[in-house]
Coordinates of C-alpha atoms in Angstrom, one line a residue:
M932 CA -0.4 -21.1 -59.6
K933 CA -0.8 -23.0 -56.2
K934 CA -0.1 -20.5 -54.3
T935 CA -2.8 -18.8 -56.3
L936 CA -5.5 -20.9 -55.6
L937 CA -4.7 -20.9 -51.5
I938 CA -5.2 -17.0 -51.4
L939 CA -8.4 -17.3 -52.8
F940 CA -9.5 -20.2 -51.2
L941 CA -8.7 -18.3 -48.2
I942 CA -10.4 -15.6 -49.0
S943 CA -13.6 -17.3 -50.4
S944 CA -13.5 -19.1 -46.6
I945 CA -13.2 -16.1 -44.6
L946 CA -15.8 -14.3 -46.6
G947 CA -17.8 -17.1 -46.0
C948 CA -17.9 -16.9 -42.5
K949 CA -18.6 -13.5 -42.4
S950 CA -20.2 -12.4 -38.7
T951 CA -23.6 -10.6 -38.2
P952 CA -22.8 -7.1 -37.8
K953 CA -23.2 -6.1 -34.1
N954 CA -26.1 -3.4 -35.0
Q955 CA -28.2 -6.3 -36.9
E956 CA -31.3 -7.6 -34.9
E957 CA -30.7 -11.5 -33.7
N958 CA -34.3 -12.3 -34.3
T959 CA -36.9 -10.1 -36.4
Y960 CA -40.5 -9.8 -35.2
N961 CA -43.3 -8.0 -36.2
I962 CA -44.6 -4.7 -34.9
I963 CA -48.4 -3.7 -35.1
S964 CA -48.8 0.2 -34.0
E965 CA -50.6 3.1 -35.5
P966 CA -49.7 6.2 -36.8
E967 CA -51.2 8.0 -33.7
D968 CA -48.8 5.7 -31.6
K969 CA -45.5 8.0 -33.3
E970 CA -47.5 11.2 -33.0
I971 CA -47.6 10.1 -28.9
L972 CA -43.9 9.4 -28.8
Q973 CA -42.9 12.3 -31.0
Q974 CA -45.0 14.5 -28.5
V975 CA -43.2 12.8 -25.8
F976 CA -40.2 13.3 -26.7
E977 CA -40.5 17.3 -27.5
T978 CA -42.0 17.7 -24.3
L979 CA -38.7 16.1 -22.4
T980 CA -36.2 17.3 -25.5
D981 CA -33.4 18.1 -22.6
E982 CA -34.3 15.6 -20.6
K983 CA -31.0 13.4 -21.4
D984 CA -29.0 13.7 -18.5
T985 CA -32.1 13.5 -15.8
P986 CA -32.0 10.8 -13.3
T987 CA -33.5 7.8 -14.6
A988 CA -36.5 7.7 -11.7
T989 CA -37.2 11.4 -12.1
L990 CA -37.3 10.8 -16.0
L991 CA -39.1 7.8 -15.8
L992 CA -42.1 10.4 -13.5
K993 CA -42.0 12.4 -16.0
V994 CA -42.9 10.5 -18.8
G995 CA -45.4 8.7 -16.6
T996 CA -47.5 11.5 -15.5
F997 CA -47.6 13.4 -19.2
F998 CA -49.7 10.1 -19.6
K999 CA -52.0 10.9 -17.1
G1000 CA -55.3 10.4 -18.3
T1001 CA -54.6 8.3 -20.9
P1002 CA -57.3 5.3 -21.6
Y1003 CA -56.7 2.2 -19.3
I1004 CA -57.8 -1.0 -21.9
A1005 CA -57.0 -4.4 -20.6
H1006 CA -55.3 -7.1 -22.8
T1007 CA -54.0 -5.2 -25.6
L1008 CA -50.7 -7.6 -26.4
E1009 CA -53.2 -10.6 -27.0
T1010 CA -52.2 -11.3 -30.8
S1011 CA -52.3 -14.7 -32.8
Q1012 CA -48.9 -14.5 -33.2
E1013 CA -46.2 -13.1 -30.3
Q1014 CA -45.7 -9.8 -31.9
L1015 CA -44.4 -6.5 -30.5
V1016 CA -47.5 -4.8 -29.7
V1017 CA -47.3 -0.9 -29.1
N1018 CA -49.9 0.7 -28.1
L1019 CA -49.4 4.9 -26.5
R1020 CA -52.7 5.5 -27.0
E1021 CA -54.3 2.8 -24.4
M1022 CA -53.1 0.8 -21.6
D1023 CA -52.9 -1.7 -18.4
C1024 CA -50.9 -1.0 -15.2
T1025 CA -47.8 -3.2 -16.9
T1026 CA -47.6 -1.7 -20.1
F1027 CA -47.8 1.8 -18.8
A1028 CA -44.8 1.3 -16.6
E1029 CA -43.0 -0.6 -19.6
N1030 CA -44.2 2.1 -22.1
C1031 CA -42.4 4.1 -19.6
L1032 CA -39.6 2.6 -19.4
A1033 CA -39.1 2.4 -23.0
I1034 CA -39.3 5.8 -23.2
T1035 CA -37.0 6.8 -20.9
K1036 CA -34.4 4.8 -21.6
T1037 CA -35.2 5.9 -25.7
I1038 CA -34.6 9.7 -24.3
Q1039 CA -31.5 8.8 -22.6
N1040 CA -29.6 6.8 -25.3
G1041 CA -29.8 10.0 -27.5
K1042 CA -31.8 7.8 -30.0
K1043 CA -35.3 9.5 -30.0
T1044 CA -37.1 7.8 -33.0
F1045 CA -39.8 5.0 -32.9
K1046 CA -37.6 2.4 -34.2
H1047 CA -34.9 2.7 -31.2
F1048 CA -38.1 3.2 -28.7
C1049 CA -39.2 -0.5 -30.5
I1050 CA -35.9 -2.1 -29.3
E1051 CA -35.9 -0.6 -25.8
L1052 CA -39.3 -1.5 -25.2
K1053 CA -38.9 -5.6 -26.8
N1054 CA -35.8 -5.7 -24.4
I1055 CA -37.6 -5.2 -21.3
R1056 CA -41.1 -7.6 -22.1
Y1057 CA -39.4 -9.8 -23.3
R1058 CA -37.3 -12.4 -21.5
D1059 CA -33.9 -11.6 -22.5
G1060 CA -35.0 -8.9 -24.7
K1061 CA -35.8 -11.4 -27.5
I1062 CA -39.3 -12.8 -28.5
N1063 CA -39.8 -16.0 -29.4
G1064 CA -43.7 -17.1 -28.8
Y1065 CA -46.3 -16.8 -26.1
T1066 CA -44.0 -18.2 -23.4
S1067 CA -41.0 -15.3 -24.5
R1068 CA -43.2 -12.3 -23.4
L1069 CA -42.8 -12.2 -19.0
H1070 CA -46.0 -12.9 -17.7
Y1071 CA -45.5 -12.8 -14.5
F1072 CA -44.3 -9.2 -12.4
S1073 CA -42.3 -10.7 -10.8
D1074 CA -40.2 -12.6 -13.6
W1075 CA -40.6 -9.3 -15.1
I1076 CA -38.3 -7.8 -12.0
F1077 CA -35.8 -10.5 -12.2
D1078 CA -35.2 -10.7 -16.2
N1079 CA -35.1 -7.0 -15.9
Q1080 CA -32.4 -6.7 -13.0
K1081 CA -30.6 -9.4 -14.9
K1082 CA -30.2 -6.7 -17.7
G1083 CA -29.5 -3.8 -15.6
L1084 CA -32.0 -1.9 -16.2
V1085 CA -34.5 -2.3 -12.9
R1086 CA -32.9 -3.2 -9.1
N1087 CA -34.8 -5.5 -7.1
V1088 CA -34.7 -3.8 -3.4
S1089 CA -37.2 -5.8 -1.9
E1090 CA -34.9 -7.6 0.1
E1091 CA -33.0 -5.0 1.6
I1092 CA -36.2 -2.5 2.5
A1093 CA -37.8 -5.4 4.1
H1094 CA -35.8 -8.6 5.0
I1095 CA -39.3 -10.2 4.2
P1096 CA -39.1 -13.5 2.2
Y1097 CA -42.3 -14.0 -0.3
E1098 CA -42.2 -17.8 -0.4
K1099 CA -45.0 -18.5 -2.7
K1100 CA -45.9 -21.3 -5.5
I1101 CA -46.3 -19.4 -8.9
D1102 CA -48.6 -21.6 -10.7
F1103 CA -51.6 -19.2 -11.8
M1104 CA -51.5 -19.2 -15.3
S1105 CA -51.3 -22.8 -15.9
T1106 CA -53.9 -24.1 -13.4
H1107 CA -56.3 -21.7 -14.9
P1108 CA -55.4 -21.8 -18.8
S1109 CA -59.4 -21.3 -19.7
S1110 CA -58.0 -17.6 -18.7
Y1111 CA -55.8 -16.7 -21.1
K1112 CA -56.8 -17.1 -25.3
Q1113 CA -53.5 -18.8 -26.0
L1114 CA -53.7 -21.2 -23.6
K1115 CA -57.0 -22.7 -23.5
D1116 CA -56.6 -24.6 -27.0
S1117 CA -52.5 -25.8 -26.4
N1118 CA -51.5 -28.2 -23.9
Q1119 CA -47.8 -27.5 -25.3
L1120 CA -48.1 -24.1 -24.2
V1121 CA -49.5 -25.1 -21.1
K1122 CA -46.2 -27.3 -20.5
D1123 CA -43.8 -24.7 -20.9
I1124 CA -45.7 -22.2 -19.1
T1125 CA -45.4 -24.5 -16.3
I1126 CA -41.7 -25.2 -16.8
L1127 CA -41.4 -21.8 -16.2
E1128 CA -43.4 -21.0 -13.1
N1129 CA -41.6 -23.9 -11.5
K1130 CA -38.5 -21.7 -12.5
I1131 CA -40.3 -18.7 -10.9
S1132 CA -41.1 -20.8 -8.2
A1133 CA -37.8 -21.6 -6.7
R1134 CA -36.0 -18.2 -6.8
S1135 CA -35.8 -16.9 -2.6
M1136 CA -38.1 -13.4 -3.1
F1137 CA -38.9 -10.8 -1.2
Y1138 CA -41.5 -7.8 -0.4
I1139 CA -43.0 -5.3 1.6
P1140 CA -46.3 -6.3 3.2
E1141 CA -48.8 -3.8 3.5
D1142 CA -49.0 -3.1 7.3
K1143 CA -45.0 -2.6 7.0
I1144 CA -45.4 0.5 4.8
A1145 CA -45.3 3.5 6.7
E1146 CA -42.3 2.2 8.9
V1147 CA -40.3 1.7 5.4
E1148 CA -42.2 4.5 3.2
P1149 CA -38.7 6.9 3.7
Q1150 CA -37.1 4.5 1.7
L1151 CA -39.2 4.5 -1.5
H1152 CA -38.1 6.8 -4.0
E1153 CA -39.9 8.7 -6.4
G1154 CA -39.5 6.8 -9.9
D1155 CA -39.5 3.4 -7.8
I1156 CA -41.7 0.5 -9.5
V1157 CA -44.3 -1.2 -8.3
G1158 CA -45.8 -4.5 -8.0
L1159 CA -48.5 -5.0 -5.4
T1160 CA -48.6 -8.6 -4.3
T1161 CA -51.4 -11.2 -3.7
G1162 CA -52.8 -13.8 -1.3
I1163 CA -54.4 -14.8 -4.7
D1164 CA -53.1 -18.5 -5.0
G1165 CA -50.5 -19.3 -7.9
L1166 CA -50.9 -15.2 -8.0
D1167 CA -47.5 -13.3 -7.8
M1168 CA -48.9 -9.7 -8.4
V1169 CA -52.2 -8.0 -9.3
H1170 CA -51.0 -4.7 -10.2
V1171 CA -48.0 -2.6 -11.3
G1172 CA -47.6 1.2 -11.3
I1173 CA -45.5 3.9 -10.5
L1174 CA -44.5 5.3 -6.7
V1175 CA -44.5 9.3 -6.5
R1176 CA -45.0 11.9 -3.4
V1177 CA -48.0 13.6 -2.5
E1178 CA -47.3 16.3 0.4
G1179 CA -44.5 14.0 1.4
R1180 CA -46.9 10.7 1.5
I1181 CA -46.3 8.0 -1.1
H1182 CA -48.9 7.3 -4.0
L1183 CA -49.6 5.3 -7.2
L1184 CA -49.1 6.8 -10.4
H1185 CA -51.1 3.8 -12.5
A1186 CA -52.9 2.6 -15.3
S1187 CA -56.2 2.2 -12.6
S1188 CA -58.9 -0.1 -14.2
A1189 CA -61.7 1.2 -11.8
A1190 CA -60.5 4.9 -13.1
K1191 CA -60.8 3.6 -16.8
K1192 CA -57.3 5.7 -17.4
V1193 CA -53.8 6.4 -16.1
I1194 CA -53.8 8.7 -12.8
I1195 CA -52.8 9.5 -9.6
S1196 CA -54.3 7.5 -6.9
E1197 CA -56.3 9.9 -4.1
N1198 CA -55.3 7.2 -1.2
T1199 CA -51.5 7.3 0.0
L1200 CA -50.2 3.9 -1.3
E1201 CA -50.7 2.3 2.6
D1202 CA -54.3 3.2 2.0
Y1203 CA -54.4 2.1 -1.2
L1204 CA -53.3 -1.9 -0.1
Q1205 CA -55.2 -1.6 2.9
N1206 CA -58.8 -1.0 0.9
S1207 CA -57.6 -3.6 -2.0
K1208 CA -59.5 -6.9 -1.3
T1209 CA -56.5 -8.4 -3.5
A1210 CA -53.4 -6.9 -3.0
N1211 CA -51.3 -7.0 0.4
G1212 CA -48.1 -5.9 -0.2
I1213 CA -45.4 -4.4 -3.0
M1214 CA -42.3 -5.5 -4.6
V1215 CA -39.9 -2.9 -5.4
A1216 CA -37.6 -2.4 -8.6
R1217 CA -35.7 0.7 -9.1
P1218 CA -34.8 1.5 -12.2
L1219 CA -30.9 2.3 -13.1

């Protein structure tokens, strides 16, 4: 009898310590989307149906080209509570790059469903791939590159191309809280953002200044994701895009606030930077 009770106790203990299945999401989250988003995603899948084994940068560029003409809309991610926002109908420069990379990875993993696209998007957009409030989103693009390099999704090639340090104190969000809906009424969030900004500022970063673009252009690849660095105090980047070659020269495929849609820039990247009042160089994330 005692032996039987001992066996039952051991079985119940094992069941009570049952681990979470590996395929179960570690954190739950809400998804905000419209039916049209699923329709657009399916159109991309059908257009690129045989591209599973296409190199990442090449496929990324094909996905980005699919979205040419998509309207530019800013602040599409701002909700009262941090949730995964899926919007393939309209994008800003960062969500354009994120959506393209997430779709690329979804196609490559062979699980072409809306669910798996959302998993990829969440992994790209949030620190360590987890949604844990407003500060878990990768607001600064240098931080976006850093985190997605840790995940093995991109490689920051800025240092090996130019070897020029990008020394800057990052504090724009904490010093301009009124510019951000979530920060202007929350001192705690400002404190949390400040901690993250200090970590970003302490990192060794590198960039390619605008006057070096022509020199290093042969080392830039189509499909590279670039953040445009800036001279604005406290801010690391002012714009994001994907590189593409047009007649042998590097141009920018991006969601343009000036054109109000996704376009390939008429000017070369070099000219685009030189004509910009705020951008002064690039940081390069190469998709893996």
